[in-house]
Short mmCIF file of C-alpha atoms in Angstrom, two decimals:
data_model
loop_
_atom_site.label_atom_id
_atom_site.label_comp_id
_atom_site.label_asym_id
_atom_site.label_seq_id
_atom_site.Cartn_x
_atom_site.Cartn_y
_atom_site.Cartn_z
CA UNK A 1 0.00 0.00 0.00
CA UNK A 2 1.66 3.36 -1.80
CA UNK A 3 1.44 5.93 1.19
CA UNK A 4 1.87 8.68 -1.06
CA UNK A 5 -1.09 7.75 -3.32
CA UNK A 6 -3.95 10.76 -4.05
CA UNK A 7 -7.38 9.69 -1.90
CA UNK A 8 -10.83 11.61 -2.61
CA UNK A 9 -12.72 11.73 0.41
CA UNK A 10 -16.29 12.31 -0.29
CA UNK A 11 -18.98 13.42 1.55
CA UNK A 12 -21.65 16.33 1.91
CA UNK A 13 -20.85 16.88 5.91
CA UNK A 14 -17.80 19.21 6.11
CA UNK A 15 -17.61 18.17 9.38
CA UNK A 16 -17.03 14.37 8.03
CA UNK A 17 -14.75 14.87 5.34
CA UNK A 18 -12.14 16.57 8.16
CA UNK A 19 -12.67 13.86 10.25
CA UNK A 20 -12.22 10.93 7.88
CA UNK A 21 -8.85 13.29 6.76
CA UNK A 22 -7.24 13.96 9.56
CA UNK A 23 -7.75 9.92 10.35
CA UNK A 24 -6.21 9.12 6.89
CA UNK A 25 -3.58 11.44 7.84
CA UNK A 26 -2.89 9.80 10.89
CA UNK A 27 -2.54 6.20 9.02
CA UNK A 28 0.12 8.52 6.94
CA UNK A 29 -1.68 9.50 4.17
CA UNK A 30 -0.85 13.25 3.03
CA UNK A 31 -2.33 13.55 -0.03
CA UNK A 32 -5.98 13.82 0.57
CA UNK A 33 -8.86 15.37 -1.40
CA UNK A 34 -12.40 16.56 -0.48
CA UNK A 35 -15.69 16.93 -2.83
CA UNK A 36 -19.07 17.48 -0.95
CA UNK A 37 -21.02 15.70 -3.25
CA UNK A 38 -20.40 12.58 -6.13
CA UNK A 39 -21.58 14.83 -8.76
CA UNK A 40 -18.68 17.13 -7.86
CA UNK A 41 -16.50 13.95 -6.96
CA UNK A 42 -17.15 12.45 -10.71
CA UNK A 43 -14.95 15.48 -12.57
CA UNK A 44 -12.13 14.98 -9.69
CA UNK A 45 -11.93 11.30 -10.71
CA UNK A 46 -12.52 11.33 -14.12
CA UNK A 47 -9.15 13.85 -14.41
CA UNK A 48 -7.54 10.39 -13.63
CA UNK A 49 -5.42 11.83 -10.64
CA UNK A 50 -7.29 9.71 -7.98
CA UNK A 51 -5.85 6.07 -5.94
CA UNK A 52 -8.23 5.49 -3.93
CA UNK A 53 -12.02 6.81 -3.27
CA UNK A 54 -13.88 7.03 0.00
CA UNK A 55 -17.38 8.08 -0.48
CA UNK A 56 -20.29 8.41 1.92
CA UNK A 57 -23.83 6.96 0.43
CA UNK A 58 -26.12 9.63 1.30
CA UNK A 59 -25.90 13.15 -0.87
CA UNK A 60 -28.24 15.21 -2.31
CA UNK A 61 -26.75 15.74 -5.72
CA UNK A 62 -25.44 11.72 -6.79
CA UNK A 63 -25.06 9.13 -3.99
CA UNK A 64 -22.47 7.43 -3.09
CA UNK A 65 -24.20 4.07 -4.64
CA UNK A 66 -24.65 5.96 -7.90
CA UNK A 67 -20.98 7.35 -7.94
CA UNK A 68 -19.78 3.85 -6.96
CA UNK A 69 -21.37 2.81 -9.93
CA UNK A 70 -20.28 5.66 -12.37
CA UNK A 71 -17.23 4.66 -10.81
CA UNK A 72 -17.28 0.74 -12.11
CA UNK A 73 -19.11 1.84 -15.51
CA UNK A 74 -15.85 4.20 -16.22
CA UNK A 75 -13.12 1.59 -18.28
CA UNK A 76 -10.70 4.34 -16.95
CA UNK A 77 -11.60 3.99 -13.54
CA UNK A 78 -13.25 0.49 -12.75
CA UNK A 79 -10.55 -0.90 -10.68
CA UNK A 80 -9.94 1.98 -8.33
CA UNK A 81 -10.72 1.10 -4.70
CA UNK A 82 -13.34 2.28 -3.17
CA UNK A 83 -14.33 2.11 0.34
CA UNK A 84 -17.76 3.50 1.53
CA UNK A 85 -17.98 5.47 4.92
CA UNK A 86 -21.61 5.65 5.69
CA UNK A 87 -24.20 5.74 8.28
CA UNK A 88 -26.23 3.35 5.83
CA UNK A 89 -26.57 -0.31 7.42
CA UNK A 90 -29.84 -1.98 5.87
CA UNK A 91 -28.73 -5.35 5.06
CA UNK A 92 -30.00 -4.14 1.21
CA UNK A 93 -27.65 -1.53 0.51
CA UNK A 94 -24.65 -3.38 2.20
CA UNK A 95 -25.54 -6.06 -0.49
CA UNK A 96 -26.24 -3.63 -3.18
CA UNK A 97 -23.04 -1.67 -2.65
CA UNK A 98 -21.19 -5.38 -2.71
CA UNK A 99 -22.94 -5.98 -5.99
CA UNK A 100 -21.88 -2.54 -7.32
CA UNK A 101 -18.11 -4.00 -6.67
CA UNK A 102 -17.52 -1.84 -3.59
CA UNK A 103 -14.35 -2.80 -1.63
CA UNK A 104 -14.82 -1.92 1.74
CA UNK A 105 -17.66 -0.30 3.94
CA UNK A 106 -17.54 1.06 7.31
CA UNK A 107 -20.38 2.17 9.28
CA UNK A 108 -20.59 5.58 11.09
CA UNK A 109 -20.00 5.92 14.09
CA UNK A 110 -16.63 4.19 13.63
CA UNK A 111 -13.17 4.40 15.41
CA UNK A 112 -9.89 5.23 14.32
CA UNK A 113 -9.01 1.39 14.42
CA UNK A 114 -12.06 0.37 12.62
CA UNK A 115 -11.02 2.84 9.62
CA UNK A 116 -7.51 1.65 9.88
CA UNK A 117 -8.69 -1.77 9.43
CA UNK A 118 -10.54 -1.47 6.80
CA UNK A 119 -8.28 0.96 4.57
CA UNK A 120 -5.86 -1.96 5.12
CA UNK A 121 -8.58 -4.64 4.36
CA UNK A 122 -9.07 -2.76 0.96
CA UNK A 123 -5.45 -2.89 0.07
CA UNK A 124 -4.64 -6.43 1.60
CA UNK A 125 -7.12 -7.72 -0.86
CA UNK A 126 -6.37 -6.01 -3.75
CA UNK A 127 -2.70 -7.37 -3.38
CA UNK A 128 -4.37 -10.56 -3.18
CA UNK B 1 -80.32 3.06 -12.60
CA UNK B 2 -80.27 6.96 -14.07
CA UNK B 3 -78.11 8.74 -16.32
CA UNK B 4 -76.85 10.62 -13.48
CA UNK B 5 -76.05 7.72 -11.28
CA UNK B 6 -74.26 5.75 -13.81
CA UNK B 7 -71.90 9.20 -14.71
CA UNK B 8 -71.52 9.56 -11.00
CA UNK B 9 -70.59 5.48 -10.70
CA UNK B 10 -68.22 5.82 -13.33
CA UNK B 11 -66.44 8.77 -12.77
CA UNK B 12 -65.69 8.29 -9.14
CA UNK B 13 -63.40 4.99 -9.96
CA UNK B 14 -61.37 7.11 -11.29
CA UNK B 15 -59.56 10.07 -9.37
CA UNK B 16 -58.44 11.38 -13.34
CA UNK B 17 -62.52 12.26 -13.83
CA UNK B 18 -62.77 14.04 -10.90
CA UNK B 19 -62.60 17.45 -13.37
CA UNK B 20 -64.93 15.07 -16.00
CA UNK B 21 -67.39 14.45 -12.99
CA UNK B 22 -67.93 18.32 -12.12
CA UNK B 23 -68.09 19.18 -15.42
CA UNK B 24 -70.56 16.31 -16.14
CA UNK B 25 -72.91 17.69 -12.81
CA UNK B 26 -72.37 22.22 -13.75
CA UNK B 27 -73.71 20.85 -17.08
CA UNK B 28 -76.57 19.32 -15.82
CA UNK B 29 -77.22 21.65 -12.92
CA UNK B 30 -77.09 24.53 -16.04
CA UNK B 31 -80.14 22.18 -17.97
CA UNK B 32 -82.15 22.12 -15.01
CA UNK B 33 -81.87 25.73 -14.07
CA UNK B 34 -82.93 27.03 -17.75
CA UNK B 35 -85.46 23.90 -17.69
CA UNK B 36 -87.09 25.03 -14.18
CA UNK B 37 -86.33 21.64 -13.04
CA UNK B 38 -85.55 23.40 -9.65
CA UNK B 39 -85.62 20.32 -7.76
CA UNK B 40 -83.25 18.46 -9.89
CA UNK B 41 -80.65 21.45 -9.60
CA UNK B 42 -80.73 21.29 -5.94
CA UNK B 43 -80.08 17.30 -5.99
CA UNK B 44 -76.98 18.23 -8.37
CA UNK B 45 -76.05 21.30 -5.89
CA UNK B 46 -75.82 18.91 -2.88
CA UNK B 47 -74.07 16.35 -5.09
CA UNK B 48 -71.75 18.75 -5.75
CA UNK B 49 -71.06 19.83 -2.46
CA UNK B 50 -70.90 16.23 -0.66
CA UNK B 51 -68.49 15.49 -3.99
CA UNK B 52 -66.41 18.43 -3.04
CA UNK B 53 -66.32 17.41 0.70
CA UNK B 54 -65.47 13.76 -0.24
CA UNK B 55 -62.51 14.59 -2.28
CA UNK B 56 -61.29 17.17 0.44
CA UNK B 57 -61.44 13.81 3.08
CA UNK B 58 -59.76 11.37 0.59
CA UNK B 59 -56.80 13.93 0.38
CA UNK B 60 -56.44 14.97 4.23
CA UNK B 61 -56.82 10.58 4.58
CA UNK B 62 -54.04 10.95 1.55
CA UNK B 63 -51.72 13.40 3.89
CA UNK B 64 -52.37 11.55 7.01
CA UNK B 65 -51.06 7.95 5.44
CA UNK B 66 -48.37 10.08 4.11
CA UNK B 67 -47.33 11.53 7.03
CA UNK B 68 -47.72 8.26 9.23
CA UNK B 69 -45.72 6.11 6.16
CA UNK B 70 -42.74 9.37 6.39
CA UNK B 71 -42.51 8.74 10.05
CA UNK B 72 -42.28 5.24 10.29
CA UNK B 73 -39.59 5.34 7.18
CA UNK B 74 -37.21 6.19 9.86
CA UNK B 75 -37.75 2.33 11.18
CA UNK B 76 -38.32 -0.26 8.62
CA UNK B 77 -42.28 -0.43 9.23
CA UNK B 78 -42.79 1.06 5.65
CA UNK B 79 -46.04 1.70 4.31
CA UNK B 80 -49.27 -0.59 4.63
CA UNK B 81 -51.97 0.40 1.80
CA UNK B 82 -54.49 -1.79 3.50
CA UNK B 83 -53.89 -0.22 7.32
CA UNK B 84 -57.38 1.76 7.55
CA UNK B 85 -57.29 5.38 8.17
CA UNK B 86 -58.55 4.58 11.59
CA UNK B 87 -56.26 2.02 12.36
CA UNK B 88 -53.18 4.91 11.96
CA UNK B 89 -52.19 5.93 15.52
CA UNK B 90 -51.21 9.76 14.93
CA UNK B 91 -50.37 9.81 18.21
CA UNK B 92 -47.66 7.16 17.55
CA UNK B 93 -46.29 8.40 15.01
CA UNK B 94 -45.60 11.78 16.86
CA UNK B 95 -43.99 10.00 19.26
CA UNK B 96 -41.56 8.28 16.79
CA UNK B 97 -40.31 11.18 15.42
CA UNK B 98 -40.18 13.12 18.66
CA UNK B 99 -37.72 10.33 19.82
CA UNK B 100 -35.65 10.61 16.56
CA UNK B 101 -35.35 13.99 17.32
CA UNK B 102 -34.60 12.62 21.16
CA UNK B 103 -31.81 11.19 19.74
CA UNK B 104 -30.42 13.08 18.34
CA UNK B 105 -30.02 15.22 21.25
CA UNK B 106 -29.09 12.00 22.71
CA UNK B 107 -26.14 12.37 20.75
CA UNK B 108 -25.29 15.91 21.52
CA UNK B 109 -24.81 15.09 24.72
CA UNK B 110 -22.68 11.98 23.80
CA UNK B 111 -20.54 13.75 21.67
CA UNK B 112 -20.26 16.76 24.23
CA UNK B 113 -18.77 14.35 27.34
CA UNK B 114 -16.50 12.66 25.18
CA UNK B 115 -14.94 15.68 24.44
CA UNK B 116 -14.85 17.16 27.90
CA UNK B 117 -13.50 13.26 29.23
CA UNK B 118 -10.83 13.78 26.37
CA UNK B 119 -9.81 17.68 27.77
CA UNK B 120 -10.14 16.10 31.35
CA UNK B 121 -7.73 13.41 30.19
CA UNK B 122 -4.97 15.20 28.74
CA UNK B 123 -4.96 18.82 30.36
CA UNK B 124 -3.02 16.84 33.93
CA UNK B 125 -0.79 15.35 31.47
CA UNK B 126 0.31 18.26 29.55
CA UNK B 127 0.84 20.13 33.17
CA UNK B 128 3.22 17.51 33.98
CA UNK B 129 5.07 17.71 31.52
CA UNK B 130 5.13 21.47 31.78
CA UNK B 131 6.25 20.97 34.97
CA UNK B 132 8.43 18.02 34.22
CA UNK B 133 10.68 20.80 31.78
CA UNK B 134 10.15 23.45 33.47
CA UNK B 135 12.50 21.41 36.54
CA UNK B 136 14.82 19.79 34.03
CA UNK B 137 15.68 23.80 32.68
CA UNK B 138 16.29 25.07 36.30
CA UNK B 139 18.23 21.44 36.60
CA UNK B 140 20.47 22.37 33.76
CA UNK B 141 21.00 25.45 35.17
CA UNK B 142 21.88 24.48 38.17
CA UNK B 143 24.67 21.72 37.15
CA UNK B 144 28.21 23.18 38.08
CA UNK B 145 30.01 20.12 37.96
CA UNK B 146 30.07 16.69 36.14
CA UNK B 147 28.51 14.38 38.51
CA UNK B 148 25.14 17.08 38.53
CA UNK B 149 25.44 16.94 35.05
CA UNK B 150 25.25 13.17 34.91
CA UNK B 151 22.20 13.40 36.98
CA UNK B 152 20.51 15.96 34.40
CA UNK B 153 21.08 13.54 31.57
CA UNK B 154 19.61 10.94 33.33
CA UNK B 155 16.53 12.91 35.03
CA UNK B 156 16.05 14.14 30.83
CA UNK B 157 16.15 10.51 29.71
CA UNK B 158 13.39 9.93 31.88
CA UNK B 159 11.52 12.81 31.63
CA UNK B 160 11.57 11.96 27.21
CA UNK B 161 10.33 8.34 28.39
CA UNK B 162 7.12 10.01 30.17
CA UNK B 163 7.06 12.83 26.85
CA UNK B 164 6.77 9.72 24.65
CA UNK B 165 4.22 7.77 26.73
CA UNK B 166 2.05 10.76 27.79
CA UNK B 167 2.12 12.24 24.03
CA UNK B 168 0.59 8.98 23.06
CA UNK B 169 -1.98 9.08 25.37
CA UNK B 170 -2.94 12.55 24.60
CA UNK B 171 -2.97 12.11 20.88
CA UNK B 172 -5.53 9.45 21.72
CA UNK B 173 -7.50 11.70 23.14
CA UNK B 174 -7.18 14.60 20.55
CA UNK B 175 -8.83 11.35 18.40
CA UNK B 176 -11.25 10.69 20.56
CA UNK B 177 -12.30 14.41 20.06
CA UNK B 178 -12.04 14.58 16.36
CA UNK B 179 -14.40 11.53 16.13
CA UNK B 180 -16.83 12.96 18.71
CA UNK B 181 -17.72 15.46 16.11
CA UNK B 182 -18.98 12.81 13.60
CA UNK B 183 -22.04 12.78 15.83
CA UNK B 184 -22.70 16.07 14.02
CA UNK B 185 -23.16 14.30 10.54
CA UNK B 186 -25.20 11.61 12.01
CA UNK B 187 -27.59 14.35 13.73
CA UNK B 188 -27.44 16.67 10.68
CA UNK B 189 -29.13 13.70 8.51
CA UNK B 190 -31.54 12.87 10.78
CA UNK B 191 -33.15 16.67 11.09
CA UNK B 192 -32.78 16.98 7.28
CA UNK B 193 -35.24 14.03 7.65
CA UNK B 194 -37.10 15.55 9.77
CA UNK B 195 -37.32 18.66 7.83
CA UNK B 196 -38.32 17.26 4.88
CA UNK B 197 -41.08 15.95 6.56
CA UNK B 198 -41.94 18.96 8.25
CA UNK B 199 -41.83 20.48 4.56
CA UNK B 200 -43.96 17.62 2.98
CA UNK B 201 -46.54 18.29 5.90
CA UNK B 202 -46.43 21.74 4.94
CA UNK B 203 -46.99 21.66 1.29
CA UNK B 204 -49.84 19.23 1.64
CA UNK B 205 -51.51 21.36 4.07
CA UNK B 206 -51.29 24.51 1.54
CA UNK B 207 -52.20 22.60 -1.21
CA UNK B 208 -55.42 21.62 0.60
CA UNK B 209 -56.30 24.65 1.97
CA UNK B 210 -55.30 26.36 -1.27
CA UNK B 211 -59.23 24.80 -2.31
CA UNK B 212 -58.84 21.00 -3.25
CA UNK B 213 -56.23 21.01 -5.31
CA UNK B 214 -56.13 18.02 -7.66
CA UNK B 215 -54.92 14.76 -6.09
CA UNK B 216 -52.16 14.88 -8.64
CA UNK B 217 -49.94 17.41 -5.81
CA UNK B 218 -50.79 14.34 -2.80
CA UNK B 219 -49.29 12.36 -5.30
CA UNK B 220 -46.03 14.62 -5.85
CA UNK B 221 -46.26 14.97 -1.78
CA UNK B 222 -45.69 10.83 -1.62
CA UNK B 223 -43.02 10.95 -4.63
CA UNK B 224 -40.76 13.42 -2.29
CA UNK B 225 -41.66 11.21 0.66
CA UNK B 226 -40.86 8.23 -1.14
CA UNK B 227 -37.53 10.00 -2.18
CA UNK B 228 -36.88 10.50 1.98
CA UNK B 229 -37.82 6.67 2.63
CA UNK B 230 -35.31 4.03 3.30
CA UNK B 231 -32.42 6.20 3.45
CA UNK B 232 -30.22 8.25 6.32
CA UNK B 233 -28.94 7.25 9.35
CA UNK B 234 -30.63 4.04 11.61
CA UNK B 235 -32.08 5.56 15.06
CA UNK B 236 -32.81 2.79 17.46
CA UNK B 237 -36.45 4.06 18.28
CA UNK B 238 -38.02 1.48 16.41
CA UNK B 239 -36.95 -2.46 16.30
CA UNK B 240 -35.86 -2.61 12.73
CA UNK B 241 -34.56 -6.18 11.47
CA UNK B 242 -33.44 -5.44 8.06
CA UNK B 243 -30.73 -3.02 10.04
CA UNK B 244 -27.32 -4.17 10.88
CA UNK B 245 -26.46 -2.51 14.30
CA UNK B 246 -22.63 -2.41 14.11
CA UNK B 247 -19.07 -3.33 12.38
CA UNK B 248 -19.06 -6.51 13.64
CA UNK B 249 -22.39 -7.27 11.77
CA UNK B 250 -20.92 -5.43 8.56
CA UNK B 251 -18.32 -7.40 8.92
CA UNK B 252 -20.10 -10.71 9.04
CA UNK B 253 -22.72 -9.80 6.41
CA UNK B 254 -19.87 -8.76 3.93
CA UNK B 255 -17.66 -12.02 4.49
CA UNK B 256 -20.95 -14.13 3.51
CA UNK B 257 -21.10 -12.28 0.51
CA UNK B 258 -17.30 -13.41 -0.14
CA UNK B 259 -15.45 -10.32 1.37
#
């Protein structure tokens, strides 16, 4: 797992995306980006700049589910990682983000260990 | 059976005629006027006027299911088309979104004493080690010869031994407070929730008292409730079973789908 590689962190709470940073930051990330919404995080990803993407489900403009799936559609961008960071836990959308080829999903609240795990999980995998 | 009956029978199964249907009775009522047929017109007038009443019921029944389907959307009841009018408890339903909003003051709170537990953790830790430098500088000072020096270099070797340890724990703790504020987003969702109901109770009630509109804007009121259904954050009011209630349950649910 590259350190250095560029991470979108998406989500339409402010207050979430600096959380979910600083916690990347603390795993020793440092180069970390923010959209508030997947129809802002779509351009960001599409400019083909982006490692790894770490979307929330819920938002107004596109969902997470939706950008996930923009995501998989895009031959540029259908293997990036992506791990979801939601409050969503309905045994439905866990299975419809799996089917959608998510790669990890955490459930808020989380800890700093839980996040840790599963950025890990992602990239353990992936190797795999 | 008369004309009149059989226009009435036909238009009312369908909520599209209800414009047809009115049109169907002012025609009449206009015959029977310019026809003297005074008693007819006032059977049409009172058909009229119980139609109009009717239709104003079936749309506050409309808003009601509405309202009582939005509030249990926050719990995995859903909607049940067949649950009489009668058989909605209002009162419930109140009380299921006054303890989502409960919650989320619930979670206030929570968030608020983790952050004061996290100060009250690390502010005796960073006075010791004020303290703990503040001796070691008077210490240095103070060393004249090599044996006090030795001393210094030992007391600082110790002293970076508690910096290392203590730093740890309070960079826990400045965690502890960072993550404390993800309550916010989980509160935030649940009152934009709630405020979309609050605005889907609102435009109903305008439309209705704007004079019966068509049932066409209770049917653009469910299509922006339907929009708020099934998604946003879980709040343990109601027993939901289709909702996983932690990681560990993520977890499990993901590694039987091969994760």
């Amino acid at each position: 797992m590259d350190k250095s590689m560029n991470i979108l962190v998406v989500d339409d709470f402010s207050t979430m995306r600096r959380i979910v940073k600083n916690l990347l930051v603390e795993i020793g990330f440092n180069n970390i980006e923010e959209a508030d919404d997947g129809k802002t995080a779509l351009p960001i990803l599409e400019e083909g700049n982006i490692d790894f993407l770490v979307t929330d489900w819920n938002m107004s403009g596109m969902q997470g589910i939706d950008l996930l799936k923009a995501v998989r559609a895009n031959p540029e961008l259908q293997n990036m990682p992506v791990l979801m960071v939601t409050a969503e836990a309905k045994k439905e959308q866990i299975m419809e983000a799996a089917q959608a080829g998510v790669n990890g999903y955490v459930v808020k609240p989380f800890t700093a260990d839980t996040l840790k795990e599963k950025v890990d999980k992602v990239f353990e995998r992936l190797e795999q | 059976m008369t004309i009149m009956n059989q226009s009435k029978q036909a238009v009312r199964e369908s909520d599209s005629n209800i414009i047809e249907y009115r049109m169907i009775l002012a025609k009449r009522l206009v015959v029977s006027l310019e026809t003297n047929n005074n008693q007819n017109a006032e059977e049409i007038i009172h058909e009229l006027s119980v139609f109009r009443e009717t239709n104003l019921y079936q749309q506050l029944d409309k808003l009601t299911r509405t309202v009582h389907d939005s509030i249990n959307s926050f719990g995995d009841k859903g909607s049940d088309e067949n649950q009489s009018i009668s058989d909605i408890n209002v009162n419930q339903d109140l009380e299921n979104a006054r303890d989502n909003l409960e919650y989320v003051m619930k979670l206030s709170e929570e968030s608020a004493h983790q952050v004061i537990n996290a100060v009250e953790h690390s502010k005796p830790l960073s006075e010791k080690l004020n303290i703990g430098a503040d001796k070691l500088l008077t210490q240095i000072k103070g060393a004249n010869n090599e044996s006090q020096s030795l001393k210094v270099i030992n007391d600082i070797s110790g002293y970076l031994k508690e910096v290392t340890s203590d730093v740890g724990v309070i960079d826990k703790n400045l965690n502890d407070i960072l993550l404390a504020q993800g309550n916010q987003d989980i509160s935030g969702q649940i009152i934009q929730r709630v405020m979309a109901i609050v605005q889907d109770i609102k435009d109903g009630r305008v439309e209705i008292l704007h004079g019966n509109q068509e049932l066409v804007e209770c049917n653009n009121l469910k299509e922006t409730v339907k929009h708020v259904d099934d998604i946003g954050p879980i709040v343990p009011s109601v027993i939901n079973t289709e909702v996983l209630n932690n990681q560990s349950e993520v977890d499990d649910l993901l590694y039987s789908l091969g994760f």
